[in-house]
Every structure is written in C-alpha cells, then in structure tokens.
Amino acid sequence: NAGVTQTPKFRILKIGQSMTLQCTQDMNHNYMYWYRQDPGMGLKLIYYSVGAGITDKGEVPNGYNVSRSTTEDFPLRLELAAPSQTSVYFCASSYSQGGEKLFFGSGTQLSVL
Amino acid sequence: AQSVAQPEDQVNVAEGNPLTVKCTYSVSGNPYLFWYVQYPNRGLQFLLKYITGDNLVKGSYGFEAEFNKSQTSFHLKKPSALVSDSALYFCAVRGGGTDKLIFGTGTRLQVFP
C-alpha cells in the first residue's frame, strides 16, 4: 500500500517554464488537496477536489491549475513559473471531509530561478 | 472565514519536562481540530484530532490535546518530552460544512537532552 505518491521529489525550473507535479493515491479517497509550504508561513491550500471531475480553489490558487479525471490522480500544473512559486509542494488525500485525517505525500521541492 | 493561529515559532523544553504547543482557532459552527507533525524532509503525519465529545483527546506517541471552546484553543501537550519529539508541529482546523482544512504557521519544538 503506497499511500500518496508525488513525483518528482526535486525540480529546478527557469522563469517562464511550465511543469506538472504528479500526485496519485491508492486508497480510493474522494478528497485530494494541494498545499505549498513556505518557511514561517505554514501550509497554504492551493486547490482541492472532492471527487473526480470536481475541483475548487483554495487560499492561493493564482498561477496554478489542476484537473481530476480519475479518483487516483490529481496533477498540479504550473504555467509560466515565477520565483514566487519556489516552495515545497505537498499533495494529500482523505476519505471524506469533516473529521477525517489527511494522508500526505513526501513532497516536491521546486526552485524557480 | 476560518483561521488558525500558532503564536510561538519555537518552543524549547528539556527532556523529561512537560511540553505545551499552543493553538487557537476561529471558525463558524463546530470545529474539527487536528494536530500534525513533520520531521525533516518528510510529509506531515497525523497525531490526533477532536471532533466531538471528551475535551481531552489522546493521540500518537503519548501526545494529547485539550479542546477549550470558550477560549477557542486546542493546545498540544505531553507529560514528559523526548529528544525524538523534536520536529515541526502544525495545528489545523476545518469548520463545519466546509471542505477546506486550514493549517497554522507551525511551531518548531526543540527538546534538549
């Protein structure tokens, strides 16, 4: 049981480049989330999904896009990368909302130079 | 809008002494409250949660937390700290009827031998 898997673990982008951060979970969870973690800022919610075909914005969605075509996968797309997007990105999933805990991936460290 | 505050960037405690990591929150309706721990270069791991019922909840690794509705607080506690407890601790809240789990900025716990 792999849980939540994120790829890649590290990436360096040049300003203006695009990339997709991959996230997949094998727990049949309906809810999936993307967070970014910046020093002293905690985790900020970028986008989330409550099921296949349904996505919604979080706290900091600008500069990102997501899609959810299957229950398992929730990729995060960065278009026209900017230095402000240098961060550690975490994908997470949960069975439902309310009191359900989140399961986190191990993160993607992204640098935009 | 829901929010969560962790007023201390860092907490230092000697091994064997009790520890407290503070968290206050603001939500509409009844809150779902969580504590997560992050070890270096790892994703977040669930420690404990409060949904309803007994105000004192017990979690992993001997940690517990006390829900105080009048003070809107959910402080994390442990009777006797271990050096291995040194990590970054996050409080999180989800308000009733919402899908978003909002995290605090994190508190770094340093336990000295």
PDB file of C-alpha atoms in Angstrom:
ATOM      1  CA  ASN A   1       0.000   0.000   0.000  1.00  0.00           C
ATOM      2  CA  ALA A   2       1.907   3.043  -1.279  1.00  0.00           C
ATOM      3  CA  GLY A   3      -0.459   5.742   0.084  1.00  0.00           C
ATOM      4  CA  VAL A   4       0.090   9.132  -1.561  1.00  0.00           C
ATOM      5  CA  THR A   5       2.901   9.273  -4.133  1.00  0.00           C
ATOM      6  CA  GLN A   6       4.348  12.513  -5.503  1.00  0.00           C
ATOM      7  CA  THR A   7       6.763  12.952  -8.377  1.00  0.00           C
ATOM      8  CA  PRO A   8       9.264  14.436  -8.884  1.00  0.00           C
ATOM      9  CA  LYS A   9      10.932  14.939  -5.489  1.00  0.00           C
ATOM     10  CA  PHE A  10      13.072  17.838  -6.690  1.00  0.00           C
ATOM     11  CA  ARG A  11      12.920  20.150  -9.690  1.00  0.00           C
ATOM     12  CA  ILE A  12      14.575  23.334 -10.844  1.00  0.00           C
ATOM     13  CA  LEU A  13      12.728  25.483 -13.354  1.00  0.00           C
ATOM     14  CA  LYS A  14      13.668  28.592 -15.239  1.00  0.00           C
ATOM     15  CA  ILE A  15      11.367  31.593 -15.107  1.00  0.00           C
ATOM     16  CA  GLY A  16       8.576  31.175 -17.645  1.00  0.00           C
ATOM     17  CA  GLN A  17       8.819  27.405 -17.931  1.00  0.00           C
ATOM     18  CA  SER A  18       5.885  25.128 -17.206  1.00  0.00           C
ATOM     19  CA  MET A  19       5.640  21.822 -15.442  1.00  0.00           C
ATOM     20  CA  THR A  20       3.216  19.363 -13.905  1.00  0.00           C
ATOM     21  CA  LEU A  21       3.576  17.950 -10.409  1.00  0.00           C
ATOM     22  CA  GLN A  22       2.139  14.477 -10.257  1.00  0.00           C
ATOM     23  CA  CYS A  23       0.137  13.043  -7.365  1.00  0.00           C
ATOM     24  CA  THR A  24      -1.525   9.663  -7.129  1.00  0.00           C
ATOM     25  CA  GLN A  25      -3.163   7.794  -4.257  1.00  0.00           C
ATOM     26  CA  ASP A  26      -4.173   4.171  -3.965  1.00  0.00           C
ATOM     27  CA  MET A  27      -6.559   4.442  -1.005  1.00  0.00           C
ATOM     28  CA  ASN A  28      -9.687   5.206  -3.065  1.00  0.00           C
ATOM     29  CA  HIS A  29     -10.015   8.573  -1.336  1.00  0.00           C
ATOM     30  CA  ASN A  30     -12.542  11.026  -2.678  1.00  0.00           C
ATOM     31  CA  TYR A  31     -10.837  14.167  -1.390  1.00  0.00           C
ATOM     32  CA  MET A  32      -7.457  15.371  -2.624  1.00  0.00           C
ATOM     33  CA  TYR A  33      -5.537  18.553  -1.856  1.00  0.00           C
ATOM     34  CA  TRP A  34      -2.503  20.522  -2.944  1.00  0.00           C
ATOM     35  CA  TYR A  35      -0.639  22.610  -0.381  1.00  0.00           C
ATOM     36  CA  ARG A  36       2.510  24.680  -0.582  1.00  0.00           C
ATOM     37  CA  GLN A  37       4.820  25.135   2.368  1.00  0.00           C
ATOM     38  CA  ASP A  38       6.940  28.239   2.775  1.00  0.00           C
ATOM     39  CA  PRO A  39       9.204  28.939   5.779  1.00  0.00           C
ATOM     40  CA  GLY A  40       7.304  30.723   8.553  1.00  0.00           C
ATOM     41  CA  MET A  41       4.082  30.600   6.535  1.00  0.00           C
ATOM     42  CA  GLY A  42       2.893  27.125   7.274  1.00  0.00           C
ATOM     43  CA  LEU A  43       0.868  25.281   4.665  1.00  0.00           C
ATOM     44  CA  LYS A  44      -1.360  27.150   2.264  1.00  0.00           C
ATOM     45  CA  LEU A  45      -4.108  25.370   0.337  1.00  0.00           C
ATOM     46  CA  ILE A  46      -3.764  25.823  -3.433  1.00  0.00           C
ATOM     47  CA  TYR A  47      -6.550  23.669  -4.859  1.00  0.00           C
ATOM     48  CA  TYR A  48      -8.647  20.776  -3.702  1.00  0.00           C
ATOM     49  CA  SER A  49     -11.013  18.206  -5.176  1.00  0.00           C
ATOM     50  CA  VAL A  50     -13.981  16.406  -3.650  1.00  0.00           C
ATOM     51  CA  GLY A  51     -14.141  13.782  -6.366  1.00  0.00           C
ATOM     52  CA  ALA A  52     -13.363  13.013  -9.980  1.00  0.00           C
ATOM     53  CA  GLY A  53     -14.321  15.905 -12.205  1.00  0.00           C
ATOM     54  CA  ILE A  54     -14.748  18.383  -9.334  1.00  0.00           C
ATOM     55  CA  THR A  55     -12.106  20.893  -8.273  1.00  0.00           C
ATOM     56  CA  ASP A  56     -12.158  24.157  -6.354  1.00  0.00           C
ATOM     57  CA  LYS A  57      -9.786  26.949  -5.391  1.00  0.00           C
ATOM     58  CA  GLY A  58      -8.065  27.137  -2.059  1.00  0.00           C
ATOM     59  CA  GLU A  59      -6.282  30.069  -0.418  1.00  0.00           C
ATOM     60  CA  VAL A  60      -3.552  30.677  -3.036  1.00  0.00           C
ATOM     61  CA  PRO A  61      -4.670  29.382  -6.470  1.00  0.00           C
ATOM     62  CA  ASN A  62      -3.133  32.048  -8.738  1.00  0.00           C
ATOM     63  CA  GLY A  63      -0.549  30.683 -11.144  1.00  0.00           C
ATOM     64  CA  TYR A  64      -1.709  27.088 -10.805  1.00  0.00           C
ATOM     65  CA  ASN A  65      -4.211  24.761 -12.428  1.00  0.00           C
ATOM     66  CA  VAL A  66      -5.487  21.325 -11.544  1.00  0.00           C
ATOM     67  CA  SER A  67      -7.569  18.559 -13.038  1.00  0.00           C
ATOM     68  CA  ARG A  68      -9.145  15.432 -11.579  1.00  0.00           C
ATOM     69  CA  SER A  69     -10.072  12.971 -14.303  1.00  0.00           C
ATOM     70  CA  THR A  70      -9.761   9.897 -12.072  1.00  0.00           C
ATOM     71  CA  THR A  71     -10.162   9.183  -8.378  1.00  0.00           C
ATOM     72  CA  GLU A  72      -6.468   8.256  -8.101  1.00  0.00           C
ATOM     73  CA  ASP A  73      -4.731  11.199  -9.770  1.00  0.00           C
ATOM     74  CA  PHE A  74      -4.642  14.919  -9.019  1.00  0.00           C
ATOM     75  CA  PRO A  75      -1.891  16.688 -11.007  1.00  0.00           C
ATOM     76  CA  LEU A  76      -0.917  20.297 -10.321  1.00  0.00           C
ATOM     77  CA  ARG A  77       0.092  22.399 -13.321  1.00  0.00           C
ATOM     78  CA  LEU A  78       2.364  25.434 -13.100  1.00  0.00           C
ATOM     79  CA  GLU A  79       2.146  27.718 -16.104  1.00  0.00           C
ATOM     80  CA  LEU A  80       4.797  30.404 -16.621  1.00  0.00           C
ATOM     81  CA  ALA A  81       6.774  29.643 -13.496  1.00  0.00           C
ATOM     82  CA  ALA A  82       7.804  32.604 -11.318  1.00  0.00           C
ATOM     83  CA  PRO A  83      10.328  32.878  -8.455  1.00  0.00           C
ATOM     84  CA  SER A  84       7.393  33.332  -6.053  1.00  0.00           C
ATOM     85  CA  GLN A  85       6.448  29.726  -6.775  1.00  0.00           C
ATOM     86  CA  THR A  86       9.661  28.439  -5.237  1.00  0.00           C
ATOM     87  CA  SER A  87       8.330  26.266  -2.447  1.00  0.00           C
ATOM     88  CA  VAL A  88       7.757  22.744  -1.199  1.00  0.00           C
ATOM     89  CA  TYR A  89       4.544  21.274  -2.548  1.00  0.00           C
ATOM     90  CA  PHE A  90       2.551  18.618  -0.743  1.00  0.00           C
ATOM     91  CA  CYS A  91      -0.292  16.530  -2.060  1.00  0.00           C
ATOM     92  CA  ALA A  92      -2.722  14.983   0.407  1.00  0.00           C
ATOM     93  CA  SER A  93      -5.870  12.884   0.366  1.00  0.00           C
ATOM     94  CA  SER A  94      -8.697  11.925   2.707  1.00  0.00           C
ATOM     95  CA  TYR A  95     -11.702   9.650   2.516  1.00  0.00           C
ATOM     96  CA  SER A  96     -14.139  12.473   3.211  1.00  0.00           C
ATOM     97  CA  GLN A  97     -14.295  15.847   4.920  1.00  0.00           C
ATOM     98  CA  GLY A  98     -15.315  16.661   8.460  1.00  0.00           C
ATOM     99  CA  GLY A  99     -13.202  14.802  10.974  1.00  0.00           C
ATOM    100  CA  GLU A 100     -11.273  12.682   8.502  1.00  0.00           C
ATOM    101  CA  LYS A 101      -7.494  12.944   8.699  1.00  0.00           C
ATOM    102  CA  LEU A 102      -5.311  13.732   5.714  1.00  0.00           C
ATOM    103  CA  PHE A 103      -2.623  11.453   4.344  1.00  0.00           C
ATOM    104  CA  PHE A 104       0.331  13.368   2.902  1.00  0.00           C
ATOM    105  CA  GLY A 105       2.848  12.610   0.213  1.00  0.00           C
ATOM    106  CA  SER A 106       6.560  13.193   0.810  1.00  0.00           C
ATOM    107  CA  GLY A 107       6.615  16.476  -1.093  1.00  0.00           C
ATOM    108  CA  THR A 108       8.151  18.099  -4.171  1.00  0.00           C
ATOM    109  CA  GLN A 109      10.838  20.733  -3.650  1.00  0.00           C
ATOM    110  CA  LEU A 110      10.602  23.242  -6.508  1.00  0.00           C
ATOM    111  CA  SER A 111      13.013  26.072  -7.239  1.00  0.00           C
ATOM    112  CA  VAL A 112      12.300  28.678  -9.901  1.00  0.00           C
ATOM    113  CA  LEU A 113      15.418  30.585 -10.939  1.00  0.00           C
TER     114      LEU A 113
ATOM    115  CA  ALA B   1     -13.566  32.792   7.260  1.00  0.00           C
ATOM    116  CA  GLN B   2     -11.816  30.125   9.249  1.00  0.00           C
ATOM    117  CA  SER B   3      -8.323  30.619  10.610  1.00  0.00           C
ATOM    118  CA  VAL B   4      -5.862  29.089  13.000  1.00  0.00           C
ATOM    119  CA  ALA B   5      -3.022  30.712  14.931  1.00  0.00           C
ATOM    120  CA  GLN B   6       0.088  29.225  16.485  1.00  0.00           C
ATOM    121  CA  PRO B   7       1.583  32.106  18.469  1.00  0.00           C
ATOM    122  CA  GLU B   8       5.001  30.539  19.095  1.00  0.00           C
ATOM    123  CA  ASP B   9       7.507  29.995  16.301  1.00  0.00           C
ATOM    124  CA  GLN B  10       9.614  27.795  18.557  1.00  0.00           C
ATOM    125  CA  VAL B  11       9.236  26.026  21.876  1.00  0.00           C
ATOM    126  CA  ASN B  12      12.269  24.800  23.780  1.00  0.00           C
ATOM    127  CA  VAL B  13      11.977  22.225  26.538  1.00  0.00           C
ATOM    128  CA  ALA B  14      14.323  19.941  28.437  1.00  0.00           C
ATOM    129  CA  GLU B  15      13.933  16.196  28.044  1.00  0.00           C
ATOM    130  CA  GLY B  16      11.655  14.777  30.719  1.00  0.00           C
ATOM    131  CA  ASN B  17       9.800  18.048  31.250  1.00  0.00           C
ATOM    132  CA  PRO B  18       6.188  18.595  30.174  1.00  0.00           C
ATOM    133  CA  LEU B  19       5.594  20.434  26.919  1.00  0.00           C
ATOM    134  CA  THR B  20       2.772  22.562  25.529  1.00  0.00           C
ATOM    135  CA  VAL B  21       2.376  23.823  21.975  1.00  0.00           C
ATOM    136  CA  LYS B  22      -0.350  26.417  21.654  1.00  0.00           C
ATOM    137  CA  CYS B  23      -3.108  26.740  19.041  1.00  0.00           C
ATOM    138  CA  THR B  24      -6.153  28.972  18.778  1.00  0.00           C
ATOM    139  CA  TYR B  25      -8.767  28.927  16.038  1.00  0.00           C
ATOM    140  CA  SER B  26     -11.682  30.792  14.516  1.00  0.00           C
ATOM    141  CA  VAL B  27     -14.466  29.049  12.605  1.00  0.00           C
ATOM    142  CA  SER B  28     -18.178  29.222  12.001  1.00  0.00           C
ATOM    143  CA  GLY B  29     -20.034  26.396  13.633  1.00  0.00           C
ATOM    144  CA  ASN B  30     -18.459  23.423  15.307  1.00  0.00           C
ATOM    145  CA  PRO B  31     -14.765  22.916  14.589  1.00  0.00           C
ATOM    146  CA  TYR B  32     -12.861  19.835  13.574  1.00  0.00           C
ATOM    147  CA  LEU B  33      -9.362  20.252  15.016  1.00  0.00           C
ATOM    148  CA  PHE B  34      -6.176  18.394  14.174  1.00  0.00           C
ATOM    149  CA  TRP B  35      -2.511  18.219  15.082  1.00  0.00           C
ATOM    150  CA  TYR B  36       0.112  17.041  12.584  1.00  0.00           C
ATOM    151  CA  VAL B  37       3.861  16.572  12.988  1.00  0.00           C
ATOM    152  CA  GLN B  38       6.558  17.000  10.344  1.00  0.00           C
ATOM    153  CA  TYR B  39      10.018  15.511  10.645  1.00  0.00           C
ATOM    154  CA  PRO B  40      12.837  16.868   8.420  1.00  0.00           C
ATOM    155  CA  ASN B  41      12.359  16.249   4.691  1.00  0.00           C
ATOM    156  CA  ARG B  42       9.126  14.358   5.293  1.00  0.00           C
ATOM    157  CA  GLY B  43       5.442  14.918   4.716  1.00  0.00           C
ATOM    158  CA  LEU B  44       3.082  15.662   7.573  1.00  0.00           C
ATOM    159  CA  GLN B  45       1.884  12.864   9.818  1.00  0.00           C
ATOM    160  CA  PHE B  46      -1.393  12.843  11.718  1.00  0.00           C
ATOM    161  CA  LEU B  47      -1.107  12.985  15.528  1.00  0.00           C
ATOM    162  CA  LEU B  48      -4.627  13.441  16.867  1.00  0.00           C
ATOM    163  CA  LYS B  49      -7.981  15.099  16.282  1.00  0.00           C
ATOM    164  CA  TYR B  50     -11.000  16.496  18.058  1.00  0.00           C
ATOM    165  CA  ILE B  51     -14.447  16.043  16.559  1.00  0.00           C
ATOM    166  CA  THR B  52     -16.839  15.969  19.493  1.00  0.00           C
ATOM    167  CA  GLY B  53     -17.169  14.545  22.979  1.00  0.00           C
ATOM    168  CA  ASP B  54     -14.427  14.481  25.619  1.00  0.00           C
ATOM    169  CA  ASN B  55     -12.404  17.692  25.583  1.00  0.00           C
ATOM    170  CA  LEU B  56      -9.151  15.803  26.203  1.00  0.00           C
ATOM    171  CA  VAL B  57      -8.080  13.709  23.240  1.00  0.00           C
ATOM    172  CA  LYS B  58      -5.161  11.322  23.149  1.00  0.00           C
ATOM    173  CA  GLY B  59      -3.055  10.587  20.122  1.00  0.00           C
ATOM    174  CA  SER B  60       0.134   9.020  18.856  1.00  0.00           C
ATOM    175  CA  TYR B  61       3.489   8.966  20.674  1.00  0.00           C
ATOM    176  CA  GLY B  62       1.982   9.950  24.050  1.00  0.00           C
ATOM    177  CA  PHE B  63       0.658  13.310  22.868  1.00  0.00           C
ATOM    178  CA  GLU B  64      -2.682  14.698  23.942  1.00  0.00           C
ATOM    179  CA  ALA B  65      -4.616  17.892  23.297  1.00  0.00           C
ATOM    180  CA  GLU B  66      -7.271  19.798  25.185  1.00  0.00           C
ATOM    181  CA  PHE B  67     -10.188  21.417  23.413  1.00  0.00           C
ATOM    182  CA  ASN B  68     -11.409  24.595  25.109  1.00  0.00           C
ATOM    183  CA  LYS B  69     -14.468  26.028  23.441  1.00  0.00           C
ATOM    184  CA  SER B  70     -14.666  29.224  25.497  1.00  0.00           C
ATOM    185  CA  GLN B  71     -11.046  30.102  24.726  1.00  0.00           C
ATOM    186  CA  THR B  72     -11.218  28.660  21.178  1.00  0.00           C
ATOM    187  CA  SER B  73      -7.999  26.802  21.842  1.00  0.00           C
ATOM    188  CA  PHE B  74      -6.623  23.343  21.135  1.00  0.00           C
ATOM    189  CA  HIS B  75      -3.211  23.135  22.819  1.00  0.00           C
ATOM    190  CA  LEU B  76      -0.972  20.111  22.279  1.00  0.00           C
ATOM    191  CA  LYS B  77       0.596  18.589  25.382  1.00  0.00           C
ATOM    192  CA  LYS B  78       2.873  15.801  26.508  1.00  0.00           C
ATOM    193  CA  PRO B  79       3.694  14.993  30.128  1.00  0.00           C
ATOM    194  CA  SER B  80       7.349  14.083  29.513  1.00  0.00           C
ATOM    195  CA  ALA B  81       9.219  15.278  26.403  1.00  0.00           C
ATOM    196  CA  LEU B  82      11.708  13.141  24.477  1.00  0.00           C
ATOM    197  CA  VAL B  83      14.571  14.358  22.287  1.00  0.00           C
ATOM    198  CA  SER B  84      12.927  12.420  19.448  1.00  0.00           C
ATOM    199  CA  ASP B  85       9.845  14.670  19.756  1.00  0.00           C
ATOM    200  CA  SER B  86      11.871  17.487  18.192  1.00  0.00           C
ATOM    201  CA  ALA B  87      10.013  18.392  14.982  1.00  0.00           C
ATOM    202  CA  LEU B  88       7.671  20.913  13.385  1.00  0.00           C
ATOM    203  CA  TYR B  89       4.092  20.776  14.696  1.00  0.00           C
ATOM    204  CA  PHE B  90       1.046  22.076  12.846  1.00  0.00           C
ATOM    205  CA  CYS B  91      -2.431  22.761  14.134  1.00  0.00           C
ATOM    206  CA  ALA B  92      -5.271  22.640  11.597  1.00  0.00           C
ATOM    207  CA  VAL B  93      -8.981  23.398  11.591  1.00  0.00           C
ATOM    208  CA  ARG B  94     -11.933  22.620   9.400  1.00  0.00           C
ATOM    209  CA  GLY B  95     -15.204  24.427  10.054  1.00  0.00           C
ATOM    210  CA  GLY B  96     -18.485  22.584   9.919  1.00  0.00           C
ATOM    211  CA  GLY B  97     -19.873  22.422   6.410  1.00  0.00           C
ATOM    212  CA  THR B  98     -16.626  23.278   4.623  1.00  0.00           C
ATOM    213  CA  ASP B  99     -14.205  21.122   2.671  1.00  0.00           C
ATOM    214  CA  LYS B 100     -11.053  23.146   3.357  1.00  0.00           C
ATOM    215  CA  LEU B 101      -8.561  22.177   6.046  1.00  0.00           C
ATOM    216  CA  ILE B 102      -6.627  25.279   7.086  1.00  0.00           C
ATOM    217  CA  PHE B 103      -3.227  24.994   8.757  1.00  0.00           C
ATOM    218  CA  GLY B 104      -1.388  27.231  11.175  1.00  0.00           C
ATOM    219  CA  THR B 105       2.120  28.507  10.536  1.00  0.00           C
ATOM    220  CA  GLY B 106       3.720  25.748  12.587  1.00  0.00           C
ATOM    221  CA  THR B 107       5.717  25.607  15.825  1.00  0.00           C
ATOM    222  CA  ARG B 108       9.177  24.134  15.963  1.00  0.00           C
ATOM    223  CA  LEU B 109       9.645  22.023  19.082  1.00  0.00           C
ATOM    224  CA  GLN B 110      13.205  21.576  20.288  1.00  0.00           C
ATOM    225  CA  VAL B 111      13.782  19.110  23.108  1.00  0.00           C
ATOM    226  CA  PHE B 112      17.235  19.346  24.695  1.00  0.00           C
ATOM    227  CA  PRO B 113      18.950  16.387  26.398  1.00  0.00           C
TER     228      PRO B 113
END
